[in-house]
Short mmCIF file of C-alpha atoms in Angstrom, two decimals:
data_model
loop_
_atom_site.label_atom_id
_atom_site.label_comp_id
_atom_site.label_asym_id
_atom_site.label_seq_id
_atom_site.Cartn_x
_atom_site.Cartn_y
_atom_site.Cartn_z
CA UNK J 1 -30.22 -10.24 21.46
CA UNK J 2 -26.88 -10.59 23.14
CA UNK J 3 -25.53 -6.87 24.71
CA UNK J 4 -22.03 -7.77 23.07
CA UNK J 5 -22.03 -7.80 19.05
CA UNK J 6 -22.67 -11.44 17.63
CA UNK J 7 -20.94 -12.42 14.66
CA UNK J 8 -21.98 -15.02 12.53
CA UNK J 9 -19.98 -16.19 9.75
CA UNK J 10 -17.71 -19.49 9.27
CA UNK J 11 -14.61 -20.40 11.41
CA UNK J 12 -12.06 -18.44 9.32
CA UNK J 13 -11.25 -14.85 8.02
CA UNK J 14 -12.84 -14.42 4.73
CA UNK J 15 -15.07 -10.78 4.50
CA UNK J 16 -15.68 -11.26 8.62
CA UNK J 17 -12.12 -10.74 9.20
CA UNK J 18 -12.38 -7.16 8.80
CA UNK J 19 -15.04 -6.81 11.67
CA UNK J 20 -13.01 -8.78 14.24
CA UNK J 21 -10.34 -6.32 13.52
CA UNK J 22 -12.16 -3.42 13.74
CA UNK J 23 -14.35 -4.47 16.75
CA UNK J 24 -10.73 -5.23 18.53
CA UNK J 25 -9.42 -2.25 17.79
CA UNK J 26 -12.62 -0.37 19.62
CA UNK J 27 -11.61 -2.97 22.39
CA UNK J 28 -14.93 -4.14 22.02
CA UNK J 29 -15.68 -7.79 22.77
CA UNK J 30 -18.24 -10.07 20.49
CA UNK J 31 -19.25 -13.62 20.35
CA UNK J 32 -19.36 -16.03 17.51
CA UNK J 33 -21.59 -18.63 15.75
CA UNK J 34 -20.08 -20.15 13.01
CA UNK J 35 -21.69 -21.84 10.46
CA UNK J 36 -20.46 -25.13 9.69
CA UNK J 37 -23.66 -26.62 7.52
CA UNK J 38 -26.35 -26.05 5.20
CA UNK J 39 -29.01 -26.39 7.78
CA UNK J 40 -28.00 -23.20 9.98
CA UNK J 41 -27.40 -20.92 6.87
CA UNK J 42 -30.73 -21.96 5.35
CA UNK J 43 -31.81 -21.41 9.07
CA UNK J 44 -30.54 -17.58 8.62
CA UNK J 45 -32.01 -17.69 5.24
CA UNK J 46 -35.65 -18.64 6.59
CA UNK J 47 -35.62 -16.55 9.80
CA UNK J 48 -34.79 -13.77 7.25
CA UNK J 49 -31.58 -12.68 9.13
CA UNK J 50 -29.91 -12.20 5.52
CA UNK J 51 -31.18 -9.20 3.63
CA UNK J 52 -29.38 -10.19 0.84
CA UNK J 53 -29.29 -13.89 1.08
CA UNK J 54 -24.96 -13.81 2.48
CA UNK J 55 -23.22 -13.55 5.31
CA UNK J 56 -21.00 -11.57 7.18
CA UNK J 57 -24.15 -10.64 9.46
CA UNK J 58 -23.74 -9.05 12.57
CA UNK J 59 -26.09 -8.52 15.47
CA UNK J 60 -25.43 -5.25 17.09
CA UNK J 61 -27.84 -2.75 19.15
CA UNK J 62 -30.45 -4.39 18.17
CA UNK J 63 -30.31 -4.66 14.55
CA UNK J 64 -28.94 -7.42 12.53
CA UNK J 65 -26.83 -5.85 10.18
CA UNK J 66 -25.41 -7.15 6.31
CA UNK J 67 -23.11 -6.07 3.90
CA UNK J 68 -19.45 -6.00 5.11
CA UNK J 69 -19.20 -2.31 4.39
CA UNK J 70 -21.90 -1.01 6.37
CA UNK J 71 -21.24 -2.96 9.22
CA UNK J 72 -17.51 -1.32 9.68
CA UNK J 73 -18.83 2.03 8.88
CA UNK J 74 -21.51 1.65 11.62
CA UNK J 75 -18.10 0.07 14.26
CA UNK J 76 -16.35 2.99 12.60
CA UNK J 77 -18.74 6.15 13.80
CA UNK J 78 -19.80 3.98 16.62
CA UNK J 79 -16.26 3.85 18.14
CA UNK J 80 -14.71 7.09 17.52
CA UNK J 81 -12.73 5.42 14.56
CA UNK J 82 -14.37 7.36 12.02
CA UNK J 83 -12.52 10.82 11.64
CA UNK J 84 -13.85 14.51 13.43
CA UNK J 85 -15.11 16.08 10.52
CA UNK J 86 -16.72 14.94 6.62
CA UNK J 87 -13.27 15.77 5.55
CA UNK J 88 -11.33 13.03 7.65
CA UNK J 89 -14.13 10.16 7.23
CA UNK J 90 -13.44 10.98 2.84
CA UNK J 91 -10.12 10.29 3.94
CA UNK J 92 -10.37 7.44 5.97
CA UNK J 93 -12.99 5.73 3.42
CA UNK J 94 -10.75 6.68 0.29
CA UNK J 95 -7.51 4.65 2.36
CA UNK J 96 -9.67 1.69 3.25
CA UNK J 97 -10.89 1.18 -0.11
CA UNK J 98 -7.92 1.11 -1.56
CA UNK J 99 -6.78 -1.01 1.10
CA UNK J 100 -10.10 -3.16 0.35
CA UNK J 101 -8.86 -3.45 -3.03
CA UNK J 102 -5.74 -5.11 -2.17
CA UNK J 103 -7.62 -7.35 -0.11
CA UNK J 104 -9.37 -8.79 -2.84
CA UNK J 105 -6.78 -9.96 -4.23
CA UNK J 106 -6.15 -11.81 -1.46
CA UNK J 107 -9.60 -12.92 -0.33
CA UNK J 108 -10.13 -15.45 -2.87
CA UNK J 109 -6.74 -17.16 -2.78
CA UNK J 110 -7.58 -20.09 -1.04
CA UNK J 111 -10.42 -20.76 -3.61
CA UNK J 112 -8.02 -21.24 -6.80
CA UNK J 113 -6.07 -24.19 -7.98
CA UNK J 114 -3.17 -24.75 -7.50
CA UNK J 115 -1.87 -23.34 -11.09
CA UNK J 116 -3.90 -19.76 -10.20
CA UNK J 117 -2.55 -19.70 -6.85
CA UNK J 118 1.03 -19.11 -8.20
CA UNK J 119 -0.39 -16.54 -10.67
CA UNK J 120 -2.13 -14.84 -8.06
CA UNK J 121 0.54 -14.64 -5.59
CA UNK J 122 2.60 -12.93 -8.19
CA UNK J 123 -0.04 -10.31 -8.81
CA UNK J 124 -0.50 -9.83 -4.92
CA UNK J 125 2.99 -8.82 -4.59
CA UNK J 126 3.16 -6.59 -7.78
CA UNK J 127 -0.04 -4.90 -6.59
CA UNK J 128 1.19 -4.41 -3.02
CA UNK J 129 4.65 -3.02 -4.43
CA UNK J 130 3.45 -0.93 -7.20
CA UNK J 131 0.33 0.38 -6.54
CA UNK J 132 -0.99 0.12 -2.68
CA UNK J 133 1.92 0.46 -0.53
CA UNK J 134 3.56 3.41 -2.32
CA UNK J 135 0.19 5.37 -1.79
CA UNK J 136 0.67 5.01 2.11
CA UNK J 137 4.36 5.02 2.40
CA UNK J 138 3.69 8.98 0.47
CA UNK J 139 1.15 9.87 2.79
CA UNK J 140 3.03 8.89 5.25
CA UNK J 141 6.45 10.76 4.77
CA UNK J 142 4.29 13.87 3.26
CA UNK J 143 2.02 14.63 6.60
CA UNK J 144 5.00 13.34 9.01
CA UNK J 145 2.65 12.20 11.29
CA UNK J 146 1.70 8.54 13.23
CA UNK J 147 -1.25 7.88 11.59
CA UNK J 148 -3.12 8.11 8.11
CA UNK J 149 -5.57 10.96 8.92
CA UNK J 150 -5.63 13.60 11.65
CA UNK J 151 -3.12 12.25 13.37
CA UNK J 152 -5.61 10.12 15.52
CA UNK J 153 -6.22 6.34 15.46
CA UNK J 154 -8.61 5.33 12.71
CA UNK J 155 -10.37 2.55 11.13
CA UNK J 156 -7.72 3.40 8.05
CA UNK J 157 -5.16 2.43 10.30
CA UNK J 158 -6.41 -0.41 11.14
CA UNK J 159 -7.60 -1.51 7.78
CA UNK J 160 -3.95 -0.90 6.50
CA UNK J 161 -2.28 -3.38 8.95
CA UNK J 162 -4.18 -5.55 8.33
CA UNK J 163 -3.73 -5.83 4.67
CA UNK J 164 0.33 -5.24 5.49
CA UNK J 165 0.25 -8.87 7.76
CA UNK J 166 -1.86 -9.95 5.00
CA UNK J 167 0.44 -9.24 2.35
CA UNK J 168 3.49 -10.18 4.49
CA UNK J 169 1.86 -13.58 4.91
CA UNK J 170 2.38 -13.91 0.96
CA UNK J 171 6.23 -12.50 1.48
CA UNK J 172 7.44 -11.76 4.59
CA UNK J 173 9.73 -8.85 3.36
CA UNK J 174 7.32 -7.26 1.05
CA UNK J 175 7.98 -3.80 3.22
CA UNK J 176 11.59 -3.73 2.67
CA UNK J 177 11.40 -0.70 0.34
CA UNK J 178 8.85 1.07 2.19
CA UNK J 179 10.59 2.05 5.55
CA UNK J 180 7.48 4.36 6.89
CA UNK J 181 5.26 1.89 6.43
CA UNK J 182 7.67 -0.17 8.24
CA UNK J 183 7.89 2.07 11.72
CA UNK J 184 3.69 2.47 10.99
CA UNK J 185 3.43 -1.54 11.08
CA UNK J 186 5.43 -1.72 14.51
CA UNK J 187 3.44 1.69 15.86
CA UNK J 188 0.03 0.66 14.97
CA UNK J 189 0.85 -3.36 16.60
CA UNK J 190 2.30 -2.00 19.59
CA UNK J 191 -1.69 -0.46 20.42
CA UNK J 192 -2.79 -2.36 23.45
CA UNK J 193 -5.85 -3.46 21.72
CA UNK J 194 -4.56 -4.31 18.47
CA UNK J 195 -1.10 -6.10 20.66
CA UNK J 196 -3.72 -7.86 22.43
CA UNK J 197 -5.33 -9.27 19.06
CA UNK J 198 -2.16 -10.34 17.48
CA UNK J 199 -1.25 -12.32 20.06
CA UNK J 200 -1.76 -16.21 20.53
CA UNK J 201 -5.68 -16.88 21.58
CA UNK J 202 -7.21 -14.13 20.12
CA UNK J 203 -9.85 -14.13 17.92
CA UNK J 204 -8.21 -13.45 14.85
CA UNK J 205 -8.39 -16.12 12.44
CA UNK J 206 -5.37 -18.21 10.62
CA UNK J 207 -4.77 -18.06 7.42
CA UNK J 208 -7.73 -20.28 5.44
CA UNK J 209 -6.64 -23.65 5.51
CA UNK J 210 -8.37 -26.89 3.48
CA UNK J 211 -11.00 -27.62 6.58
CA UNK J 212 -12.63 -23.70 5.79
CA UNK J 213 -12.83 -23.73 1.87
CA UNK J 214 -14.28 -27.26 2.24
CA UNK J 215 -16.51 -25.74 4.60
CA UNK J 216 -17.50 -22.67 3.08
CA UNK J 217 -17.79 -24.41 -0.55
CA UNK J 218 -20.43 -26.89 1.27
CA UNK J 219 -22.45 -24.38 3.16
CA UNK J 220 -22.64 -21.84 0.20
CA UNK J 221 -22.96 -24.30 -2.35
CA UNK J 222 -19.30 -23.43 -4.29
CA UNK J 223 -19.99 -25.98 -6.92
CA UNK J 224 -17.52 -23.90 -9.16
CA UNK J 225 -13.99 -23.11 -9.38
CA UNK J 226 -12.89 -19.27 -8.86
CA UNK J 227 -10.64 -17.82 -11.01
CA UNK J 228 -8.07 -15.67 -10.33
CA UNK J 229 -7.92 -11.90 -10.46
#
């Protein structure tokens, strides 16, 4: 196996997009394979890489690893991104999931017709307003500090930015009302590592265009159409 993490996955964010962020923000550098046909996921399939028949997999000291959250809990306590103590890491995993949550209502959205697309969006932005971002702006202003938990650089802060841009990406002023999580967006991007990733070249992915969901409906099969949240 390679020494740097392999990631294999298709040529867009989806449930991979996650890792590259995390694995950036450890200033750790991976490869890629993407998968762009049937042949090199049945390939996976065969070669019984996938545990649980899907993909994200990663390929990390020497074990290939599944399921999304395992793999960035493993990054997480790998890379000192993980909290000192039991108390920080309940923390840190009760701000991420929340922060998966919103997520998911974002994962999907390329997936929908056109009709569900302008329902979702709607309940992307009520969810980010009314539920999500108040949590974090709160925990913010309460604890005074720079960053969610501790007051140390965690995989919670990462996770959070990267639902913000997300979010943003759906309407660009979405953090007007929410002025800590404002100065936290411009603290957290100005991190060499995570500077380094937002900028032009990186390996962070666009947002999904037509060329992935075609892509990822052919290689997994997406007969169906997904519905919205």
């Amino acid at each position: 196996m390679s020494a740097k993490p392999k990631l294999y996955y298709f040529d867009g964010r989806g449930k991979m997009e996650s890792i590259r962020w995390l694995l950036a923000a450890a200033g750790v550098e991976f490869e890629e394979e993407f998968l762009e046909t049937r042949d090199q996921y049945e390939k996976l399939l065969q070669g019984g890489s996938l545990l649980f028949q899907q993909v994200p997999m990663v390929e990390i000291d020497g074990m290939r690893m599944v399921q999304t959250r395992a793999i960035l809990s493993y990054i997480a306590a790998k890379y000192n991104l993980y909290g000192k103590d039991l108390k920080e890491r309940a923390l840190i995993d009760m701000y991420v999931g929340g922060t998966d949550d919103l997520m998911g209502f974002i994962l999907m959205f390329p997936f929908l017709s056109a009709e569900d697309k302008e329902k979702q969006h709607a309940v992307i932005v009520q969810k980010a307003t009314s539920r999500y971002f108040p949590v974090y702006e709160k925990v913010l202003k309460d604890h005074g500090q720079d960053f969610l938990v501790g007051n140390n650089f965690s995989w919670a802060d990462v996770h959070l930015l990267e639902a913000i841009l997300m979010v943003e990406e759906k309407k660009s002023d979405v953090l007007s009302g929410f002025p800590q999580l404002q100065a936290f967006k411009a603290r957290i991007s100005s991190i060499p590592a995570m500077k380094k990733f937002l900028e032009p070249g990186s390996q962070r992915k666009p947002v999904p265009d037509d060329k992935y969901v075609e892509t990822v409906r052919r290689v997994l099969r997406m007969y169906y159409d997904v519905k919205a949240n």
